[in-house]
Each structure stands twice: as C-alpha cells, then as structure tokens.
PDB file of C-alpha atoms and ligand atoms in Angstrom:
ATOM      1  CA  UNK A 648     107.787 -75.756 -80.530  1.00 85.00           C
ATOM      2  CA  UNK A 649     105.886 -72.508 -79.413  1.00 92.00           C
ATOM      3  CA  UNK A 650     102.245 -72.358 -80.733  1.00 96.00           C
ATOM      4  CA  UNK A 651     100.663 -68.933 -81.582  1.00 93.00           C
ATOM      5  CA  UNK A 652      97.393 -67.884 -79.690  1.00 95.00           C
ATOM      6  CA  UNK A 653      96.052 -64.751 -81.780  1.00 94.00           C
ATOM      7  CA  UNK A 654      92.495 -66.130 -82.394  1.00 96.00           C
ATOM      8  CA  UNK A 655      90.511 -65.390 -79.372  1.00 96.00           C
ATOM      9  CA  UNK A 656      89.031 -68.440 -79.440  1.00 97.00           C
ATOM     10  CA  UNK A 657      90.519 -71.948 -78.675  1.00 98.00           C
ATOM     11  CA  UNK A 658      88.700 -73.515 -81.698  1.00 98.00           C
ATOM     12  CA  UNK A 659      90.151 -71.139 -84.019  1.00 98.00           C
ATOM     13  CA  UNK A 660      93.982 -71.286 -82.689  1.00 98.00           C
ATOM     14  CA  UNK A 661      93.320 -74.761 -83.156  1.00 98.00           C
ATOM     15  CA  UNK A 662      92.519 -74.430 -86.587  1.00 98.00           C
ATOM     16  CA  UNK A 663      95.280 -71.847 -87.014  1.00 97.00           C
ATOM     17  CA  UNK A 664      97.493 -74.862 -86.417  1.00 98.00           C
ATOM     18  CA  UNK A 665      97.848 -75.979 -90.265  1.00 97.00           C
ATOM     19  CA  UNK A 666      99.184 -72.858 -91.551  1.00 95.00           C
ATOM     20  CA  UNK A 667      98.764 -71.524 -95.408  1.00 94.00           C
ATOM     21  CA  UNK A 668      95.976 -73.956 -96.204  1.00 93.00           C
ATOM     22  CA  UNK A 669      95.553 -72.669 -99.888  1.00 91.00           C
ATOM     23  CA  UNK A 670      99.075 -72.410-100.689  1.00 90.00           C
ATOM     24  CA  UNK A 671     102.152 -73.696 -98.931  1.00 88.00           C
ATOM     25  CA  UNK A 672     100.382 -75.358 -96.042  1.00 93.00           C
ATOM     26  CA  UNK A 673     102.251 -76.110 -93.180  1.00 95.00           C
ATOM     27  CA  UNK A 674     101.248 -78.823 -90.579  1.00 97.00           C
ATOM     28  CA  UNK A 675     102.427 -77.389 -87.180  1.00 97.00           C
ATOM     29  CA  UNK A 676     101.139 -80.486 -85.416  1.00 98.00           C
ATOM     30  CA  UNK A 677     103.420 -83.182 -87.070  1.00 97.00           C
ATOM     31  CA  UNK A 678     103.393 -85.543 -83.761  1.00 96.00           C
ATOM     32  CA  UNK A 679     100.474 -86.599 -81.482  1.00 98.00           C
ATOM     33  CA  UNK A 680     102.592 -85.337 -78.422  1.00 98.00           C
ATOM     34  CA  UNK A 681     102.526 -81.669 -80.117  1.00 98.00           C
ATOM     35  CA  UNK A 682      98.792 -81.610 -79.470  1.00 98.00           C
ATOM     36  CA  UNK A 683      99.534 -82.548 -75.645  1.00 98.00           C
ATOM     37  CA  UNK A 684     102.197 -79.126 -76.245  1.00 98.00           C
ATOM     38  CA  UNK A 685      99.517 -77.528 -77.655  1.00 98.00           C
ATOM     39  CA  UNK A 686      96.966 -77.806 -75.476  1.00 98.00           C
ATOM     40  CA  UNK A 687      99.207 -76.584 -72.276  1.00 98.00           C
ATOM     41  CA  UNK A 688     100.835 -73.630 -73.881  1.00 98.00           C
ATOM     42  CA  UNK A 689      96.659 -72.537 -74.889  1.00 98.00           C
ATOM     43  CA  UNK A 690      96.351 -73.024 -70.981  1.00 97.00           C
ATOM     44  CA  UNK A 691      93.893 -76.073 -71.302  1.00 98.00           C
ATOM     45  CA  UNK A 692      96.085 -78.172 -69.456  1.00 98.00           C
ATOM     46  CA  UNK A 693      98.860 -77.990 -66.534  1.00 97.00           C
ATOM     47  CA  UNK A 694     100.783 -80.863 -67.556  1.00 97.00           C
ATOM     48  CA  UNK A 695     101.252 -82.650 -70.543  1.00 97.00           C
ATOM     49  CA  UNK A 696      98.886 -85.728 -71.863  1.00 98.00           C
ATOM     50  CA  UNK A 697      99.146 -88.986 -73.395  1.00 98.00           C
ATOM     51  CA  UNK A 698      97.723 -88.538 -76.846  1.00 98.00           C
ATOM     52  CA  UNK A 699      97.458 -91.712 -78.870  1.00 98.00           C
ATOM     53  CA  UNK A 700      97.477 -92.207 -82.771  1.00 98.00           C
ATOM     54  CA  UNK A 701      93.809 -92.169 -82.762  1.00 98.00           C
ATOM     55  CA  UNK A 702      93.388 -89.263 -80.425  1.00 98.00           C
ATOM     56  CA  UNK A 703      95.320 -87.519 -82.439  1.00 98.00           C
ATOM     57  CA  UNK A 704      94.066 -88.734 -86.039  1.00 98.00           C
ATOM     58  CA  UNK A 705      91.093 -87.672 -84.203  1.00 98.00           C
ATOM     59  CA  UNK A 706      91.837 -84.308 -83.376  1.00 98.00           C
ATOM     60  CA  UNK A 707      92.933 -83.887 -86.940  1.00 98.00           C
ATOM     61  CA  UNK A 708      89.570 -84.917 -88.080  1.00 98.00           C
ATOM     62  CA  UNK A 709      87.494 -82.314 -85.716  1.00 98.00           C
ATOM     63  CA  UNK A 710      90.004 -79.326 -86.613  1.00 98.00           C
ATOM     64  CA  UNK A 711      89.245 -79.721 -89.956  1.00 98.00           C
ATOM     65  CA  UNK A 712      85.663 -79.799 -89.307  1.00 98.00           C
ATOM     66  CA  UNK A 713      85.673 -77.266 -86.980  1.00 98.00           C
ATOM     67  CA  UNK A 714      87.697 -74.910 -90.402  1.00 98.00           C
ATOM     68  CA  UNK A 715      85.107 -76.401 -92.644  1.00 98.00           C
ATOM     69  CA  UNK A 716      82.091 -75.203 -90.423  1.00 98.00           C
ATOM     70  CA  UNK A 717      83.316 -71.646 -89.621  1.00 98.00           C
ATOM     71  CA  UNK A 718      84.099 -71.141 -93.581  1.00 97.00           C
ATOM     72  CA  UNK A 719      81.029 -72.593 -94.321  1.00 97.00           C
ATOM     73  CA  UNK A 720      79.295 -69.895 -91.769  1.00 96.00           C
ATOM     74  CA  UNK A 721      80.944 -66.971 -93.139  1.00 95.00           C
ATOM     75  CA  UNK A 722      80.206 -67.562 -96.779  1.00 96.00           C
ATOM     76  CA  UNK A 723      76.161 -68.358 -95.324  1.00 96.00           C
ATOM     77  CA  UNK A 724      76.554 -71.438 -96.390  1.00 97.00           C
ATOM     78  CA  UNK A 725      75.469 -74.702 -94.855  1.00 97.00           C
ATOM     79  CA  UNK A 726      77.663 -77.006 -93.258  1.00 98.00           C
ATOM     80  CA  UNK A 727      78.531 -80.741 -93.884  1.00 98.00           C
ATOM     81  CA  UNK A 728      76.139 -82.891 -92.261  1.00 98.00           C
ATOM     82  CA  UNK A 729      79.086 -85.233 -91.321  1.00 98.00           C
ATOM     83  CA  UNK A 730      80.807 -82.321 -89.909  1.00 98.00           C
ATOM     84  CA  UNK A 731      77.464 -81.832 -87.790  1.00 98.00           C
ATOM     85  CA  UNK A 732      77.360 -84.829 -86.603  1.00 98.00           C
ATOM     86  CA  UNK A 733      81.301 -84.740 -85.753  1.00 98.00           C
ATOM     87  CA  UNK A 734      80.936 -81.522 -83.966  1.00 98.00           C
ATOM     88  CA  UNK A 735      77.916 -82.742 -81.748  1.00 98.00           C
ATOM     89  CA  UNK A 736      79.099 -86.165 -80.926  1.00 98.00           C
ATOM     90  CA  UNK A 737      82.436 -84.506 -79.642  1.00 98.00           C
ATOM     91  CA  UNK A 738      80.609 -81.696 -77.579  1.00 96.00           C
ATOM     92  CA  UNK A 739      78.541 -83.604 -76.134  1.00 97.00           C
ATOM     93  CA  UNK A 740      81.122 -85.991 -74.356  1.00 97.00           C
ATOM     94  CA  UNK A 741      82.761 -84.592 -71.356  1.00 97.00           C
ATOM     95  CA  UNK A 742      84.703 -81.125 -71.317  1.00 98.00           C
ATOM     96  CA  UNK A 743      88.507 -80.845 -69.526  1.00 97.00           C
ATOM     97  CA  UNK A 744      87.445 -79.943 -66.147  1.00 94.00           C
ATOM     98  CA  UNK A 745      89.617 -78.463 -63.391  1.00 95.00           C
ATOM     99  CA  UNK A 746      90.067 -80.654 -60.266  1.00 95.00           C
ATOM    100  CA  UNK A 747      90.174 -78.600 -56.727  1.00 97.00           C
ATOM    101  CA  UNK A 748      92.597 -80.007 -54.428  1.00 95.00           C
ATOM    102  CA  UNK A 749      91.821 -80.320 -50.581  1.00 97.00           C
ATOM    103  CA  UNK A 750      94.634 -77.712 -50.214  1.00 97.00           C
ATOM    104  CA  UNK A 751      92.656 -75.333 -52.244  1.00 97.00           C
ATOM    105  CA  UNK A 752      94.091 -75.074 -55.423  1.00 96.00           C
ATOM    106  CA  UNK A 753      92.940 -76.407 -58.390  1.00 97.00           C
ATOM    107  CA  UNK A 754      94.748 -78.146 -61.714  1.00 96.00           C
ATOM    108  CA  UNK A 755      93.602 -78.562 -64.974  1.00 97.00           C
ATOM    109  CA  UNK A 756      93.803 -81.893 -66.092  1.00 96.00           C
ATOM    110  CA  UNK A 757      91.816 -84.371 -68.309  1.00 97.00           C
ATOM    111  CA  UNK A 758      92.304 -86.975 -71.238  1.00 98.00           C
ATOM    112  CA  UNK A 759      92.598 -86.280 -75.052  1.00 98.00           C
ATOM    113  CA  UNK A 760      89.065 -87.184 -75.796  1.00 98.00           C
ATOM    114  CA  UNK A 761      88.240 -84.411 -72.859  1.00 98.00           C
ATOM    115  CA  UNK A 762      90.199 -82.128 -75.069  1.00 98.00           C
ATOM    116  CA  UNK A 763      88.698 -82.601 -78.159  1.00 98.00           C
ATOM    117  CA  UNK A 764      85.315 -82.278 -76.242  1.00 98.00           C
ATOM    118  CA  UNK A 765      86.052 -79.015 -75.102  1.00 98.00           C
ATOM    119  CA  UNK A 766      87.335 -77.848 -78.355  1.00 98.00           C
ATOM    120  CA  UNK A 767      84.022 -79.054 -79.736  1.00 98.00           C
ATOM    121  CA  UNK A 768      82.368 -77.378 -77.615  1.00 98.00           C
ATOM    122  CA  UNK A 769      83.949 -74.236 -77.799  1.00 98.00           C
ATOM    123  CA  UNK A 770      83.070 -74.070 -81.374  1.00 98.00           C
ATOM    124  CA  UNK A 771      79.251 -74.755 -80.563  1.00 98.00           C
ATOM    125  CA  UNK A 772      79.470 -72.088 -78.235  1.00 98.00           C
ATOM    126  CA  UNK A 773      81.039 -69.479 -80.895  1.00 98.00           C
ATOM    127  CA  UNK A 774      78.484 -70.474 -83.542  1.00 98.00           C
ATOM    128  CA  UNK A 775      75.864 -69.777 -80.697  1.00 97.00           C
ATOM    129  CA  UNK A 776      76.529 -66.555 -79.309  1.00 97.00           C
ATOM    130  CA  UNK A 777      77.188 -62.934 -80.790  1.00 95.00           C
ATOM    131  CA  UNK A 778      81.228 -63.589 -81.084  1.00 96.00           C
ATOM    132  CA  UNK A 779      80.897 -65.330 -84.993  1.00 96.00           C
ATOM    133  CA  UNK A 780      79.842 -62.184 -86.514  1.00 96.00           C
ATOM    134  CA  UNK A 781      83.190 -60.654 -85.582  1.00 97.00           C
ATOM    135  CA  UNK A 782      85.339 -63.711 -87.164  1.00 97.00           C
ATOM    136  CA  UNK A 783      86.959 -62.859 -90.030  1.00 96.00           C
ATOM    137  CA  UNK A 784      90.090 -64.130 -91.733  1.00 95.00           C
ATOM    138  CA  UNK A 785      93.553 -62.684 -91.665  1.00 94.00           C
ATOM    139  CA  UNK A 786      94.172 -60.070 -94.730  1.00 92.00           C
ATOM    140  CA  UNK A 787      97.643 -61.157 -95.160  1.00 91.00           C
ATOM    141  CA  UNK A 788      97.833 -62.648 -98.150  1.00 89.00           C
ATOM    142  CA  UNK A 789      98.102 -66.482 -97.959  1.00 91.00           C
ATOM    143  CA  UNK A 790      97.520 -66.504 -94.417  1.00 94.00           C
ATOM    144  CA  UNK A 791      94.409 -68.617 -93.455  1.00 94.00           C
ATOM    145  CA  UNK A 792      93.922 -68.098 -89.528  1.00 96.00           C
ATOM    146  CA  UNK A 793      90.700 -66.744 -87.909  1.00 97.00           C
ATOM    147  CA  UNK A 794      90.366 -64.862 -85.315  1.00 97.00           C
ATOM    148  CA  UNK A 795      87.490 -63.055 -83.449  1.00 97.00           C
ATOM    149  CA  UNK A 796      87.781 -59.277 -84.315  1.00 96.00           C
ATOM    150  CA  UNK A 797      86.799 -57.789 -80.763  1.00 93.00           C
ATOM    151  CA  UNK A 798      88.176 -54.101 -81.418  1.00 91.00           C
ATOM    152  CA  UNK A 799      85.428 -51.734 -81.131  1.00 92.00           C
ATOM    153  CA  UNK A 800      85.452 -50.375 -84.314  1.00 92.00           C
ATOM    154  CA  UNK A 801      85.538 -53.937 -85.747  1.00 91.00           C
ATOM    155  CA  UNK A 802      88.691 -52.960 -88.249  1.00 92.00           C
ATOM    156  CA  UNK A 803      91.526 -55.599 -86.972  1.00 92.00           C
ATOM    157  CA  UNK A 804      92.924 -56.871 -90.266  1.00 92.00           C
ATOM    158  CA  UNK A 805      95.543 -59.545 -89.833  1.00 92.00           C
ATOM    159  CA  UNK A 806      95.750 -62.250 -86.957  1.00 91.00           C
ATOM    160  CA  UNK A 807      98.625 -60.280 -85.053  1.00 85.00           C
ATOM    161  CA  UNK A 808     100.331 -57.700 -85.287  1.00 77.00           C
ATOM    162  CA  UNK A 809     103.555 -59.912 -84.138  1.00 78.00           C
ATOM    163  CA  UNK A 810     102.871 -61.992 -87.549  1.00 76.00           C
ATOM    164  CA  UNK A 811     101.470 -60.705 -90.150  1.00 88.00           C
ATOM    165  CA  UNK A 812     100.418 -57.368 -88.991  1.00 81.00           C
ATOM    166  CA  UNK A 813     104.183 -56.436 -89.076  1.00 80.00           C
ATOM    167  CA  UNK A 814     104.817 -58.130 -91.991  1.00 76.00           C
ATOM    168  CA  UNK A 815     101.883 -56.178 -93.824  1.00 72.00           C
ATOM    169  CA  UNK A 816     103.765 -52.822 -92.705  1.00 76.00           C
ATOM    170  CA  UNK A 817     106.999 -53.552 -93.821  1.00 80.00           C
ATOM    171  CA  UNK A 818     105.739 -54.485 -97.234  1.00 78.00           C
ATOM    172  CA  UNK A 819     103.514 -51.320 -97.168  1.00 78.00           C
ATOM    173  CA  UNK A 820     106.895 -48.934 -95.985  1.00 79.00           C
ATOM    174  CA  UNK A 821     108.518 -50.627 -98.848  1.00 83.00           C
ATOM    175  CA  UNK A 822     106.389 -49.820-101.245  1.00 83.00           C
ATOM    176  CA  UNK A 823     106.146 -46.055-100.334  1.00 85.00           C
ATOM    177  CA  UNK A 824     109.986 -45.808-100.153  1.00 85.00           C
ATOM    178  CA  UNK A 825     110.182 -47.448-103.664  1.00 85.00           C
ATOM    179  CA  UNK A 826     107.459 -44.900-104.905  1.00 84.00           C
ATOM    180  CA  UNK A 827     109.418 -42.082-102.989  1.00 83.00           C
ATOM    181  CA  UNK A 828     112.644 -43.636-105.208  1.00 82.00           C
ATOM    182  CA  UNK A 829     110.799 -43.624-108.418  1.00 79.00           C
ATOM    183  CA  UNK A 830     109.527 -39.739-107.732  1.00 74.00           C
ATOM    184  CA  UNK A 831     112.731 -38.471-107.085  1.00 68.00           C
ATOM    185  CA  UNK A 832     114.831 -39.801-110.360  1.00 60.00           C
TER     186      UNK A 832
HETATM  187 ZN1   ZN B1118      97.808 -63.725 -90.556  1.00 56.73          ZN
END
C-alpha cells in the first residue's frame, strides 16, 4: 500500500491514517506490518520493523490520542487526562535515532516503541511551538485529515491538492457547467 504524507507533520499523517472518521471510516492500517510500511515510506525508517500485536494495538491507542488532543486544541477545549498521560509516557521514552556508520553514513533505524516515542513526541512538539495555530482540517466534505497550513496567506483548504483539492474542483466545474446548462435552455 502507498500512504499519503500531506500533513506536514508526522503526528498528523499518522492520524490521517483512519480515513473518514465521521462517516465511512476507513482503517488504512489493517496489519501491524503496515505501520512498519508506514513508518519507512514517512522516511522514519530505512528498513522495515518488527511490529508486534501490542506495538501495534499500541500505536492504535496513541493515534487516537494524538486525534483526540489536536481536536480537543482546536475547539479550546481541554484534553483527556488519560490522553495526557498517554502522550507523556510515550514522549518521554526514547525517540528513533539515526546510527552513523564508521564509513560515514548514517541509517535510520530503531524499534516500534522508538516509533511511537517519536510520534509522541512530535505531537508535544506541535502543541508547543507556533505550528498548531496553522492546523486546520481538510474542507472536503467528509474528509477528516489535518494538516499544518504553512502558506503565507494561511488560506490552504483541503489536505492536497492530489486528493481532495482536485476533487473539490471538479465538483465546483460541475456545478458551473450545470448552471451554464440551466441558463442557456
Ligand atoms: Zn482532504
């Protein structure tokens, strides 16, 4: 499977991973060895992982608490205080850390429970700096991923232009040619 990266952030893409979440959602990481895909296509990792059932029930459980705390910042509310705990047990453990070779190069490499601690912390570091006043949620309808607006004039309105962006244009072309139609006869 090929993952989608259109959030700016590796927290959010990772929440962007369960797709339509008020509607039709759709679990894009059905298999604890899609996580290991996952985390190598988002350039996290060189290689792939072994991810066990309760890495990846795990990684499950901090997505949806790292969702659950960005909602819960952009409507001003608070978060759960089990989600704060979750969020600062997991960054506090040790990040994926690239490993220099003696010929000079270097590989990124780690364990799941490394992963999940940099994905923690990558959230802690969003809610921390400037960067979470410009995440907003896609405009296409139904779509539920969140991104970090970084256009100057702050007026990005769907997660990509290769998803719903495009989609959002056809439907608007459609609609002027039908009004163009309904003019004419
Ligand atoms: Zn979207």
């Amino acid at each position: 499977m090929t993952f989608v990266y259109v959030s700016g952030r590796r927290c959010l893409d990772f929440v962007g991973t369960l797709k339509w979440r008020q509607s039709a959602r759709q679990e894009l990481l059905t298999d604890p060895e899609l996580l290991s895909d996952w985390a190598v296509q988002a350039g996290m990792l060189d290689a792939g992982i072994d991810v066990s059932d309760d890495d990846f029930a795990a990684a499950i459980a901090l997505r949806e608490a790292i969702y659950r705390t960005v909602i819960a910042r952009l409507e001003h509310g608070r978060p759960k205080p089990a989600d704060v705990d979750l969020l600062n047990d997991y960054g506090s453990h040790p990040p994926l850390t690239p490993r220099l070779e003696r010929n000079g190069t270097a590989r990124r490499e780690g364990t799941a429970a490394q992963l999940l601690a940099s994905l923690a912390a990558d959230l802690l570091d969003l809610l921390a700096g400037d960067d979470i006043d410009r995440v907003k949620g896609c405009a296409h309808e139904g779509c539920t991923r969140l991104y970090v607006d970084s256009s100057r004039a702050k007026n990005r309105h769907w997660c990509g232009m290769g998803t719903c962006g495009n989609k959002a244009k056809v439907r608007a072309f459609r609609q002027r040619q039908r009004a163009a139609e309904s003019t004419i006869s």
